[in-house]
PDB file of N, CA and C in Angstrom:
ATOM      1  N   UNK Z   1     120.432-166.577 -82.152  1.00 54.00           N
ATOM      2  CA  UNK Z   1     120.364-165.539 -81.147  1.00 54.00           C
ATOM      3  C   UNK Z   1     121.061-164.293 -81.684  1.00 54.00           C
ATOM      4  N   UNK Z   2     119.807-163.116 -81.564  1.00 55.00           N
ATOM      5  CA  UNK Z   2     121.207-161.809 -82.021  1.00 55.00           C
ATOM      6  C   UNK Z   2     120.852-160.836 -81.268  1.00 55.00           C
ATOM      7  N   UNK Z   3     121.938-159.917 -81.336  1.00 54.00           N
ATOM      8  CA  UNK Z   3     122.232-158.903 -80.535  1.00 54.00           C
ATOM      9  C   UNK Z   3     121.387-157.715 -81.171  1.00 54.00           C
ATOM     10  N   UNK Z   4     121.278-156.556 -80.802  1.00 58.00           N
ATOM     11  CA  UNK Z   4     120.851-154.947 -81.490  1.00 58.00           C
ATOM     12  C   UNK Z   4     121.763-155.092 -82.652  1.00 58.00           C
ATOM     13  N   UNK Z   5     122.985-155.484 -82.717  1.00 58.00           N
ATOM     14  CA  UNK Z   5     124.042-154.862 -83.945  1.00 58.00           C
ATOM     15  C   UNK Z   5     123.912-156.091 -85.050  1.00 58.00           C
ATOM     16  N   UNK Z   6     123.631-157.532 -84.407  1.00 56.00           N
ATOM     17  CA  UNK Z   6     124.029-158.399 -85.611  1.00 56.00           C
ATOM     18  C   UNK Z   6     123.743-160.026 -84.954  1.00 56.00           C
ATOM     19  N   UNK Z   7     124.028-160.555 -85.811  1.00 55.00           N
ATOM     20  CA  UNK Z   7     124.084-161.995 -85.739  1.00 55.00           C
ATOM     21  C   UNK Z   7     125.393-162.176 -84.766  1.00 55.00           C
ATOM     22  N   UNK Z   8     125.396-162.509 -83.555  1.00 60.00           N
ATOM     23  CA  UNK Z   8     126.965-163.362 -82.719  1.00 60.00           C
ATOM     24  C   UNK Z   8     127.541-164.207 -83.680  1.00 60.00           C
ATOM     25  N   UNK Z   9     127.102-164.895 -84.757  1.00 61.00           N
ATOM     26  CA  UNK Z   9     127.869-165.687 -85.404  1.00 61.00           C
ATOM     27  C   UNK Z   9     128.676-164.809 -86.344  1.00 61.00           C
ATOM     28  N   UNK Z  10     128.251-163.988 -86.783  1.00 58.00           N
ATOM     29  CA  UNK Z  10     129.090-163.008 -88.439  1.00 58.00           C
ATOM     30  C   UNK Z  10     129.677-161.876 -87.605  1.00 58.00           C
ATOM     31  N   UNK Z  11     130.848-161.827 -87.427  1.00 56.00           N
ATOM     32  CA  UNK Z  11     131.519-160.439 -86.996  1.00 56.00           C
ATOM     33  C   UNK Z  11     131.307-159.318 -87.821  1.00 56.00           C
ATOM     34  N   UNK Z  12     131.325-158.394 -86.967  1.00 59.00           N
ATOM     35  CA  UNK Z  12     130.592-156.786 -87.266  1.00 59.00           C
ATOM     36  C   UNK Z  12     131.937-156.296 -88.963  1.00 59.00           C
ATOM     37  N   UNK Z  13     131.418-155.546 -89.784  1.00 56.00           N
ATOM     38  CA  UNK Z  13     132.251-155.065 -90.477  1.00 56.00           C
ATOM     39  C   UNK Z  13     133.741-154.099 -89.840  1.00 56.00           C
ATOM     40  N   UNK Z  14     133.425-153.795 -88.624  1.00 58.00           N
ATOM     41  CA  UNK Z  14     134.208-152.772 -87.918  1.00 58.00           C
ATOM     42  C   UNK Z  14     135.037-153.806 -87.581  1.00 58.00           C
ATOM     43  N   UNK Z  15     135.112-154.579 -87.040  1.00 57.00           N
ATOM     44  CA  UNK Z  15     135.879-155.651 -86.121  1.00 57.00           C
ATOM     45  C   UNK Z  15     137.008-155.989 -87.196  1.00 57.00           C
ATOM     46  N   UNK Z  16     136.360-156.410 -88.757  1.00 58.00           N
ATOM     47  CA  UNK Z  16     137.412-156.648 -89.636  1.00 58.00           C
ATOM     48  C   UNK Z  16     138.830-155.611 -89.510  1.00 58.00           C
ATOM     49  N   UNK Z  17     140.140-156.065 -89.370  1.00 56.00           N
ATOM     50  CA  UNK Z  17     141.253-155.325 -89.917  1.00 56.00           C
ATOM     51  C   UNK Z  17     141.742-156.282 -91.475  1.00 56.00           C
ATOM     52  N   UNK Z  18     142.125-154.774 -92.761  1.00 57.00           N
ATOM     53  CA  UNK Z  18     142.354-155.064 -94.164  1.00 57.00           C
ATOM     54  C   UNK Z  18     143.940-155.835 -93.579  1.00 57.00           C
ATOM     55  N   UNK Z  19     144.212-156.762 -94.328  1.00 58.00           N
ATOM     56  CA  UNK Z  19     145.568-157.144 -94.553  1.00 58.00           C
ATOM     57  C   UNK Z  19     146.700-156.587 -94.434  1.00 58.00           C
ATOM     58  N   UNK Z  20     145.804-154.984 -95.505  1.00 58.00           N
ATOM     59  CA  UNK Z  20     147.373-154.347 -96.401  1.00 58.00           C
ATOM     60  C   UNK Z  20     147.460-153.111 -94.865  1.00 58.00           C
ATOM     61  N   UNK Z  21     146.530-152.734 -94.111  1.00 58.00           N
ATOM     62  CA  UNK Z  21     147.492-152.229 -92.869  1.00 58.00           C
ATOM     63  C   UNK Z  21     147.991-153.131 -91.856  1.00 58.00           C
ATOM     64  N   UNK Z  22     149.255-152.977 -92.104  1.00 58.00           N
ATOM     65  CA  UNK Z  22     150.125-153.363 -90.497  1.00 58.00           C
ATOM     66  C   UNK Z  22     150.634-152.437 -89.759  1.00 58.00           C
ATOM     67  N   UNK Z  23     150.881-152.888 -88.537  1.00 56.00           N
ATOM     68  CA  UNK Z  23     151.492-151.658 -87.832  1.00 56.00           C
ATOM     69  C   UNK Z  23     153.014-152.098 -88.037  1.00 56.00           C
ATOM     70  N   UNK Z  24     153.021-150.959 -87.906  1.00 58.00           N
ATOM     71  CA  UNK Z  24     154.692-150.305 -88.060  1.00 58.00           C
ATOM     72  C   UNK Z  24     155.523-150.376 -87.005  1.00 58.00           C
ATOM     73  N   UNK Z  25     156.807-150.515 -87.327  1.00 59.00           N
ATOM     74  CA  UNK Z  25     157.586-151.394 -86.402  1.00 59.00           C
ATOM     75  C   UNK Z  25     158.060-149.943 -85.862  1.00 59.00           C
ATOM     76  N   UNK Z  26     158.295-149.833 -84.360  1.00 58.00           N
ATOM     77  CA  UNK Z  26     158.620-148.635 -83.639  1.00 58.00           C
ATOM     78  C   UNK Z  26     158.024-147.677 -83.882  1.00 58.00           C
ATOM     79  N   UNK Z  27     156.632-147.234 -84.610  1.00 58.00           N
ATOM     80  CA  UNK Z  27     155.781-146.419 -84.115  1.00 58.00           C
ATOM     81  C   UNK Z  27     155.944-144.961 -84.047  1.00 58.00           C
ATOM     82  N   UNK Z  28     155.800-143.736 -83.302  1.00 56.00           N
ATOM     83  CA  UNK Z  28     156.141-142.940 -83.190  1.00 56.00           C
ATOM     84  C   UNK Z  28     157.502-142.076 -82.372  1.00 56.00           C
ATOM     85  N   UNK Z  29     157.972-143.193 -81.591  1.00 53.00           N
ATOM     86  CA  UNK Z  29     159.185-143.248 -81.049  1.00 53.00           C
ATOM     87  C   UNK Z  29     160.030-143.358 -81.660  1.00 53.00           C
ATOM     88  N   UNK Z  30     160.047-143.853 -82.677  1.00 57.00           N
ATOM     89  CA  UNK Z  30     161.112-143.865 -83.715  1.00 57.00           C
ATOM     90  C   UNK Z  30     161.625-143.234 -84.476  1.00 57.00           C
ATOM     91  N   UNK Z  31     160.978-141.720 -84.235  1.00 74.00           N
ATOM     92  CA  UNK Z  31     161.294-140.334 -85.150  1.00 74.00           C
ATOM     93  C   UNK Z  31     161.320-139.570 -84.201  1.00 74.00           C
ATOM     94  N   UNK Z  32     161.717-139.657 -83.051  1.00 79.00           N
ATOM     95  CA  UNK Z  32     162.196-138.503 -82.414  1.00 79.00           C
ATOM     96  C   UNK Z  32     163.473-138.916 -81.451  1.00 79.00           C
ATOM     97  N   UNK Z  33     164.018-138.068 -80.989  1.00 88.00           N
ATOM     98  CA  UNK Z  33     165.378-138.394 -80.147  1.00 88.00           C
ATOM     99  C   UNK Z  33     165.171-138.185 -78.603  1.00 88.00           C
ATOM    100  N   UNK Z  34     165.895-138.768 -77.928  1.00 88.00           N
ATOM    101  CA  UNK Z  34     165.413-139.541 -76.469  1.00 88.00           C
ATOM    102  C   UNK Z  34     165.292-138.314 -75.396  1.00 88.00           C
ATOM    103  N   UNK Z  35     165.610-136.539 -76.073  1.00 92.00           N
ATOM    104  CA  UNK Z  35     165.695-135.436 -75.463  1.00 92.00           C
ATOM    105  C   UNK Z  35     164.262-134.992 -75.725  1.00 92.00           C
ATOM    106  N   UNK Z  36     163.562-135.223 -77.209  1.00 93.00           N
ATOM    107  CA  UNK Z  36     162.962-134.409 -77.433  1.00 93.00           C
ATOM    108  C   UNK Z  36     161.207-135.736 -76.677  1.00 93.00           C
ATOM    109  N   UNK Z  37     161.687-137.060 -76.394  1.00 92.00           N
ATOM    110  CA  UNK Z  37     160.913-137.716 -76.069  1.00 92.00           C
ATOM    111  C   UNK Z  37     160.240-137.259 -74.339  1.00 92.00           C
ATOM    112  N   UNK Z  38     161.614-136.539 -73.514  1.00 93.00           N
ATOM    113  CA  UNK Z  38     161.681-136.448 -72.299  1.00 93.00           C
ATOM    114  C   UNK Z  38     160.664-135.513 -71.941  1.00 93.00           C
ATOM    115  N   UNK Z  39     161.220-134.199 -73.022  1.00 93.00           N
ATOM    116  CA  UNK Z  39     160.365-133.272 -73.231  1.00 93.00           C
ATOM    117  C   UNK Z  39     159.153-133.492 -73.134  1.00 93.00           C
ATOM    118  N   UNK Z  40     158.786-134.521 -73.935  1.00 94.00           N
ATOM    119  CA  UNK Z  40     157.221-134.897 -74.237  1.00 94.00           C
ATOM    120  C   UNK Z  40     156.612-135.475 -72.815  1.00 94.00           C
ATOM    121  N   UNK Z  41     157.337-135.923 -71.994  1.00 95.00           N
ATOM    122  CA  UNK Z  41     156.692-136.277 -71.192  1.00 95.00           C
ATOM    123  C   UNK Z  41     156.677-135.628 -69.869  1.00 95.00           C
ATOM    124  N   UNK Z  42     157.865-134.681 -70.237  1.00 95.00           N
ATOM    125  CA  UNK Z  42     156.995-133.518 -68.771  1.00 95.00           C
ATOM    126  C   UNK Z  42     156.242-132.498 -68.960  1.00 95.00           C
ATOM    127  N   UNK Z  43     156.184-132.432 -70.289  1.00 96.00           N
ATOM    128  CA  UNK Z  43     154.722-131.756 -70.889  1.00 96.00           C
ATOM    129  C   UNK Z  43     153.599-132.256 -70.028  1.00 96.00           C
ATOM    130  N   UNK Z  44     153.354-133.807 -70.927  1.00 96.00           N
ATOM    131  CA  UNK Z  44     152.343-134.339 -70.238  1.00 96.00           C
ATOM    132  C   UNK Z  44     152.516-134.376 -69.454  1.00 96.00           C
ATOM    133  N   UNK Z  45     153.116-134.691 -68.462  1.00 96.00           N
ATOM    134  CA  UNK Z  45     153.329-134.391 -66.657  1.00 96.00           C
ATOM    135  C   UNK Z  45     152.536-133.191 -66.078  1.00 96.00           C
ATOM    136  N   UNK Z  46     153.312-132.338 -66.864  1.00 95.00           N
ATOM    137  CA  UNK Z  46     152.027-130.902 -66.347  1.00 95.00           C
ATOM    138  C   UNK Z  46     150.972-130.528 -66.631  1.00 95.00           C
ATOM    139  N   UNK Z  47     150.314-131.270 -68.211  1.00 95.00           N
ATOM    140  CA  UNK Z  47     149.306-131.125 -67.964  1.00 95.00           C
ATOM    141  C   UNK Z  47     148.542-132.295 -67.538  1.00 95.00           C
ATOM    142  N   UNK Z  48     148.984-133.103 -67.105  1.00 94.00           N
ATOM    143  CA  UNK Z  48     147.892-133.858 -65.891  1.00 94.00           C
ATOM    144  C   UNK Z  48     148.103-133.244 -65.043  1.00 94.00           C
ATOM    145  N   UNK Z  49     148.706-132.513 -64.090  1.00 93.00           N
ATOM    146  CA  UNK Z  49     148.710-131.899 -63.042  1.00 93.00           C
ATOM    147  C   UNK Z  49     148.062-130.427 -63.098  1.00 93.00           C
ATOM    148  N   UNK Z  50     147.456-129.998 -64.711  1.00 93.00           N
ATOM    149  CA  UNK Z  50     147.093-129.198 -64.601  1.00 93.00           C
ATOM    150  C   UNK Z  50     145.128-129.766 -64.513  1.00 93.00           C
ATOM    151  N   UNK Z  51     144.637-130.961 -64.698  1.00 94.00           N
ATOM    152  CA  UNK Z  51     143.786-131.783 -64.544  1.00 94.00           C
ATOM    153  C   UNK Z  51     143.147-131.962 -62.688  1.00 94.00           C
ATOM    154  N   UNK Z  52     144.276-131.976 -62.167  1.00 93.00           N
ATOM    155  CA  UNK Z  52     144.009-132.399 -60.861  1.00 93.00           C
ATOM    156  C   UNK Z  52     143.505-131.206 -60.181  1.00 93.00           C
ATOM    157  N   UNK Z  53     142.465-131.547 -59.330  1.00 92.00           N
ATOM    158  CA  UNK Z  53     141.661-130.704 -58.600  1.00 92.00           C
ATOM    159  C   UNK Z  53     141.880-131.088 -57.584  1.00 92.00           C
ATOM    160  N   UNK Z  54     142.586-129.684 -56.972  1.00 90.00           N
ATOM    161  CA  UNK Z  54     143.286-129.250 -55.315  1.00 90.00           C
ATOM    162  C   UNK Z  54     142.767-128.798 -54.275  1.00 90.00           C
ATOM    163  N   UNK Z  55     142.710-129.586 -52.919  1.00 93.00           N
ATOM    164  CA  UNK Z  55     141.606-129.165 -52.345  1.00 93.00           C
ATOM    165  C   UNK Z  55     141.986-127.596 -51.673  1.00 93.00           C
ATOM    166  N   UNK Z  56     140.784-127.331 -50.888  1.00 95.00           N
ATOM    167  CA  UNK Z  56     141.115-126.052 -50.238  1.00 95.00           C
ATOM    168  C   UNK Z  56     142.057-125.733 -49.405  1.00 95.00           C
ATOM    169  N   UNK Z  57     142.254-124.930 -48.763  1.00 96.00           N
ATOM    170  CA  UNK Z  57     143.166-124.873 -47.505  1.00 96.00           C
ATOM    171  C   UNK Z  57     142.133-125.387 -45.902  1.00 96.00           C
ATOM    172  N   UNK Z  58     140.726-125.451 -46.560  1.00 96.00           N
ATOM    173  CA  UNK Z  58     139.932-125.436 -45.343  1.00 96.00           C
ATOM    174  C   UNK Z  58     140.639-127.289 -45.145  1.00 96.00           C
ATOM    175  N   UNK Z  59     140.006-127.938 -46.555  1.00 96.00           N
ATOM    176  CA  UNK Z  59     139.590-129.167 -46.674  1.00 96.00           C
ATOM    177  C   UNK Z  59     140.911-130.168 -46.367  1.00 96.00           C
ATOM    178  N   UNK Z  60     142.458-129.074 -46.397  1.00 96.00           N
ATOM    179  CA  UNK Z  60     143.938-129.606 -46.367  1.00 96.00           C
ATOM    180  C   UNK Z  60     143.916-129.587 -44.946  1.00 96.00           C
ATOM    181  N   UNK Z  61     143.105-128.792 -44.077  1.00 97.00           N
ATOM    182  CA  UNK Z  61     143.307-128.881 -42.711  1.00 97.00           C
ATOM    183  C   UNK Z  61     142.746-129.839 -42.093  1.00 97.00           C
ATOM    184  N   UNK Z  62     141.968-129.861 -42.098  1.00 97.00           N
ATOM    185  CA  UNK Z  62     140.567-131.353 -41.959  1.00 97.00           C
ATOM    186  C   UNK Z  62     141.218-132.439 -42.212  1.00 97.00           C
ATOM    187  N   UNK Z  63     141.341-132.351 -43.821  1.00 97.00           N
ATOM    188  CA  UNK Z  63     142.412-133.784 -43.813  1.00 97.00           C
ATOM    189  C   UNK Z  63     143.247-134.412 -43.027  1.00 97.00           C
ATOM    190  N   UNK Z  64     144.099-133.126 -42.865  1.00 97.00           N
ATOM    191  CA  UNK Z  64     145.265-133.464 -41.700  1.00 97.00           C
ATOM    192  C   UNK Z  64     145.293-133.934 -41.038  1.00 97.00           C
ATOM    193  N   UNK Z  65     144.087-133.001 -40.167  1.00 98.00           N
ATOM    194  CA  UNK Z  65     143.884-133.289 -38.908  1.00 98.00           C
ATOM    195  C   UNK Z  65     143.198-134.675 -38.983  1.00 98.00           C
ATOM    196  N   UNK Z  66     142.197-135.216 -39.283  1.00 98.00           N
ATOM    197  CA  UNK Z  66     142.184-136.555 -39.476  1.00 98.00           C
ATOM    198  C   UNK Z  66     143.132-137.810 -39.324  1.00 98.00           C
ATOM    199  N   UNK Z  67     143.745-137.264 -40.124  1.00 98.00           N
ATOM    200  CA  UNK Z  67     145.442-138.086 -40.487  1.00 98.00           C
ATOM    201  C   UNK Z  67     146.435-138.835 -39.318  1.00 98.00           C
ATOM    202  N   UNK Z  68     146.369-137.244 -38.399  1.00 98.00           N
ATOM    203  CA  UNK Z  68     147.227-137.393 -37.521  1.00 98.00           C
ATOM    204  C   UNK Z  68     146.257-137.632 -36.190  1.00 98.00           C
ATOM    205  N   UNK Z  69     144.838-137.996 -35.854  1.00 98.00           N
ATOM    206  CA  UNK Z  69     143.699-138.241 -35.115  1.00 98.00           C
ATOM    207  C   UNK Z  69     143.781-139.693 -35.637  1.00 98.00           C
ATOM    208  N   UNK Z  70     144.136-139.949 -36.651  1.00 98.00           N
ATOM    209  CA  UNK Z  70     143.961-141.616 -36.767  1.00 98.00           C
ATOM    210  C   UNK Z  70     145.283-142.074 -35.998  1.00 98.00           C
ATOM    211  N   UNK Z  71     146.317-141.612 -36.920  1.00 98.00           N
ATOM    212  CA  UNK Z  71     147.356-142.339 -36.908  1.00 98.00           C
ATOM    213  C   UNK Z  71     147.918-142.423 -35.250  1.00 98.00           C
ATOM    214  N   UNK Z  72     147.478-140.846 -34.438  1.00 98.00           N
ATOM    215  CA  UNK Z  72     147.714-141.194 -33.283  1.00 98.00           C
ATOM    216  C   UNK Z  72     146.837-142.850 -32.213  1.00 98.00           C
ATOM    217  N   UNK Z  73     145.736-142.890 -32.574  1.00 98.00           N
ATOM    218  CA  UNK Z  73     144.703-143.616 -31.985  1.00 98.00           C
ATOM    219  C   UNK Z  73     145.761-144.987 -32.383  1.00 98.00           C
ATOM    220  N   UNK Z  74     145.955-145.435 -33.936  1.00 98.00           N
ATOM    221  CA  UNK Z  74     146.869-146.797 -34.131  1.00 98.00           C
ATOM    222  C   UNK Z  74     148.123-146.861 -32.815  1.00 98.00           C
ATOM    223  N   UNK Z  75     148.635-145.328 -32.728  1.00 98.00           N
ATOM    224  CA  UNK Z  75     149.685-145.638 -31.997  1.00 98.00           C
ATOM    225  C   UNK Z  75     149.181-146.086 -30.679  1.00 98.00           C
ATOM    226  N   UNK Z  76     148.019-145.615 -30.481  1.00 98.00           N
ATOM    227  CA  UNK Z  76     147.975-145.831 -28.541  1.00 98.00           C
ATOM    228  C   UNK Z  76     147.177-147.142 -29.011  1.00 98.00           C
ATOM    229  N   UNK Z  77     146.777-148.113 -29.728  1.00 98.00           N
ATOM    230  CA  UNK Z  77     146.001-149.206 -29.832  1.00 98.00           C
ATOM    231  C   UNK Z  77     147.595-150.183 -29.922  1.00 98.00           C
ATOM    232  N   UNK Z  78     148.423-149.668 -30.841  1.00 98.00           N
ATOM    233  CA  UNK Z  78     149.813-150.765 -31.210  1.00 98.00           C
ATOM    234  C   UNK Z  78     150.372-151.069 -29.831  1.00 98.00           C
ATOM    235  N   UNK Z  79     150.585-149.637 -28.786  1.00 98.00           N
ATOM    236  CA  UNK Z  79     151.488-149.451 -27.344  1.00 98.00           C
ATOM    237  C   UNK Z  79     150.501-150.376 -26.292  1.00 98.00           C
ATOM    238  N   UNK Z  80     149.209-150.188 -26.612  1.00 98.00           N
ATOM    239  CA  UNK Z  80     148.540-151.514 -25.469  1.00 98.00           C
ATOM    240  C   UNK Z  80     148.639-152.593 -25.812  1.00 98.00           C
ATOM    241  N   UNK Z  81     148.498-152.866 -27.038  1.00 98.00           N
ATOM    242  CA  UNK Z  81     148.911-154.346 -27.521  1.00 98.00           C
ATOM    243  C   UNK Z  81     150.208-154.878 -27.526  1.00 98.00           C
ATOM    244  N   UNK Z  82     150.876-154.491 -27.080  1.00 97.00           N
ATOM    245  CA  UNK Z  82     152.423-154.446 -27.409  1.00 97.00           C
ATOM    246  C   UNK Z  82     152.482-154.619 -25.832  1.00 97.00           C
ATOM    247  N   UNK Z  83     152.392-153.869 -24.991  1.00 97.00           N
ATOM    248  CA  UNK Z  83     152.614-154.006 -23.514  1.00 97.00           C
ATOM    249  C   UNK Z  83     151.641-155.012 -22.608  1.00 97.00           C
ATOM    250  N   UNK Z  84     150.495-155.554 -23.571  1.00 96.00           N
ATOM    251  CA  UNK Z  84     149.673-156.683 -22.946  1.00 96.00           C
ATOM    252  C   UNK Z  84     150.208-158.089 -23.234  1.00 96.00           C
ATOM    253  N   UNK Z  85     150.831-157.981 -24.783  1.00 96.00           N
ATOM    254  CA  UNK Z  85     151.807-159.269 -24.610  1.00 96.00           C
ATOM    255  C   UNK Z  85     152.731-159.339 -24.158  1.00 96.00           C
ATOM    256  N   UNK Z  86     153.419-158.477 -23.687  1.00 95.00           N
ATOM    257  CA  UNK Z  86     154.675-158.239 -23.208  1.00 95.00           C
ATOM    258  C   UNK Z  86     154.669-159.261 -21.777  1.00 95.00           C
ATOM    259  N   UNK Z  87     153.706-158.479 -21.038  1.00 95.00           N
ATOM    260  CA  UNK Z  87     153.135-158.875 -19.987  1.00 95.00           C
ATOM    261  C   UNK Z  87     152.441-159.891 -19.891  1.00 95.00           C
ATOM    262  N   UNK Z  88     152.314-160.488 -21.121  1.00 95.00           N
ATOM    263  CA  UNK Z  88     151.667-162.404 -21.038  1.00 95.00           C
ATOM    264  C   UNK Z  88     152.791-162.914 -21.632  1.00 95.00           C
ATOM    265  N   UNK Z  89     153.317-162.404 -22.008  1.00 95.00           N
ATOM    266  CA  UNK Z  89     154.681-163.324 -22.283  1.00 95.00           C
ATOM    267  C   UNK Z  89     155.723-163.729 -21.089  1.00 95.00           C
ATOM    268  N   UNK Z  90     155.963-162.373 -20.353  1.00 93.00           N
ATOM    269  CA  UNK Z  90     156.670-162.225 -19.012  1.00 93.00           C
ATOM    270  C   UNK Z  90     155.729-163.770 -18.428  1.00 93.00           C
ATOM    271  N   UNK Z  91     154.408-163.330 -18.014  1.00 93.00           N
ATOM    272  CA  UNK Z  91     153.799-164.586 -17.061  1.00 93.00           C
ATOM    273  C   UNK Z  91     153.835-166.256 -17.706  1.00 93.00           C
ATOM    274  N   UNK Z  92     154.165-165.998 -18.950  1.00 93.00           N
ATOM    275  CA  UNK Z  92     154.065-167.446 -19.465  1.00 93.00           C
ATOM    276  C   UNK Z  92     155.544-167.791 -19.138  1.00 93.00           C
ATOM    277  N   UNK Z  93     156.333-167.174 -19.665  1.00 91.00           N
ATOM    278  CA  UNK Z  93     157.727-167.743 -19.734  1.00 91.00           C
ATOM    279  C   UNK Z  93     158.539-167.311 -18.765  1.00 91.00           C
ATOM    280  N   UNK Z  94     158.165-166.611 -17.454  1.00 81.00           N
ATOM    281  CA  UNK Z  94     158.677-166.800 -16.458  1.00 81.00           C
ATOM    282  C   UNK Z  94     158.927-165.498 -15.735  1.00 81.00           C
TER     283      UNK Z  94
END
């Protein structure tokens, strides 16, 4: 049985790694100092945040409002449920 690339039995030439590279013990962390590492990463910090796409002011309102249209509805669904057992608890236990 074979694939587009090859026989499933004979691994691809790519797949081979040579002997004589190994990886190296500590990598690229290992040549720099734990200030200049920090650095590096609120770099990258900003630019992923320069990546992120922000919604509008229309689409921040909407949201919101959503938000707080849900979260109110949980509250008045939690306060009836909450006061219907209350009130079967009262009649069960006395």
């Amino acid at each position: 049985m074979t694939d587009a690339v090859g026989s499933i039995d004979t691994p691809d030439a790519q797949d081979e790694v040579p002997e004589s590279k190994k990886a190296r013990k500590g990598g690229k962390r290992a040549k720099k100092g734990p200030l200049k590492r920090l650095a590096t990463f609120y770099r990258q910090i900003i630019a992923e945040l320069r990546k992120v796409v922000w919604p509008s002011r229309n689409q921040l309102t909407s949201y919101t409002t959503v938000v707080i249209f849900f979260v109110a509805i949980m509250i008045a669904l939690v306060t009836v449920i909450d006061y219907g057992l209350d009130h079967a608890a009262k009649y069960v236990f006395g």
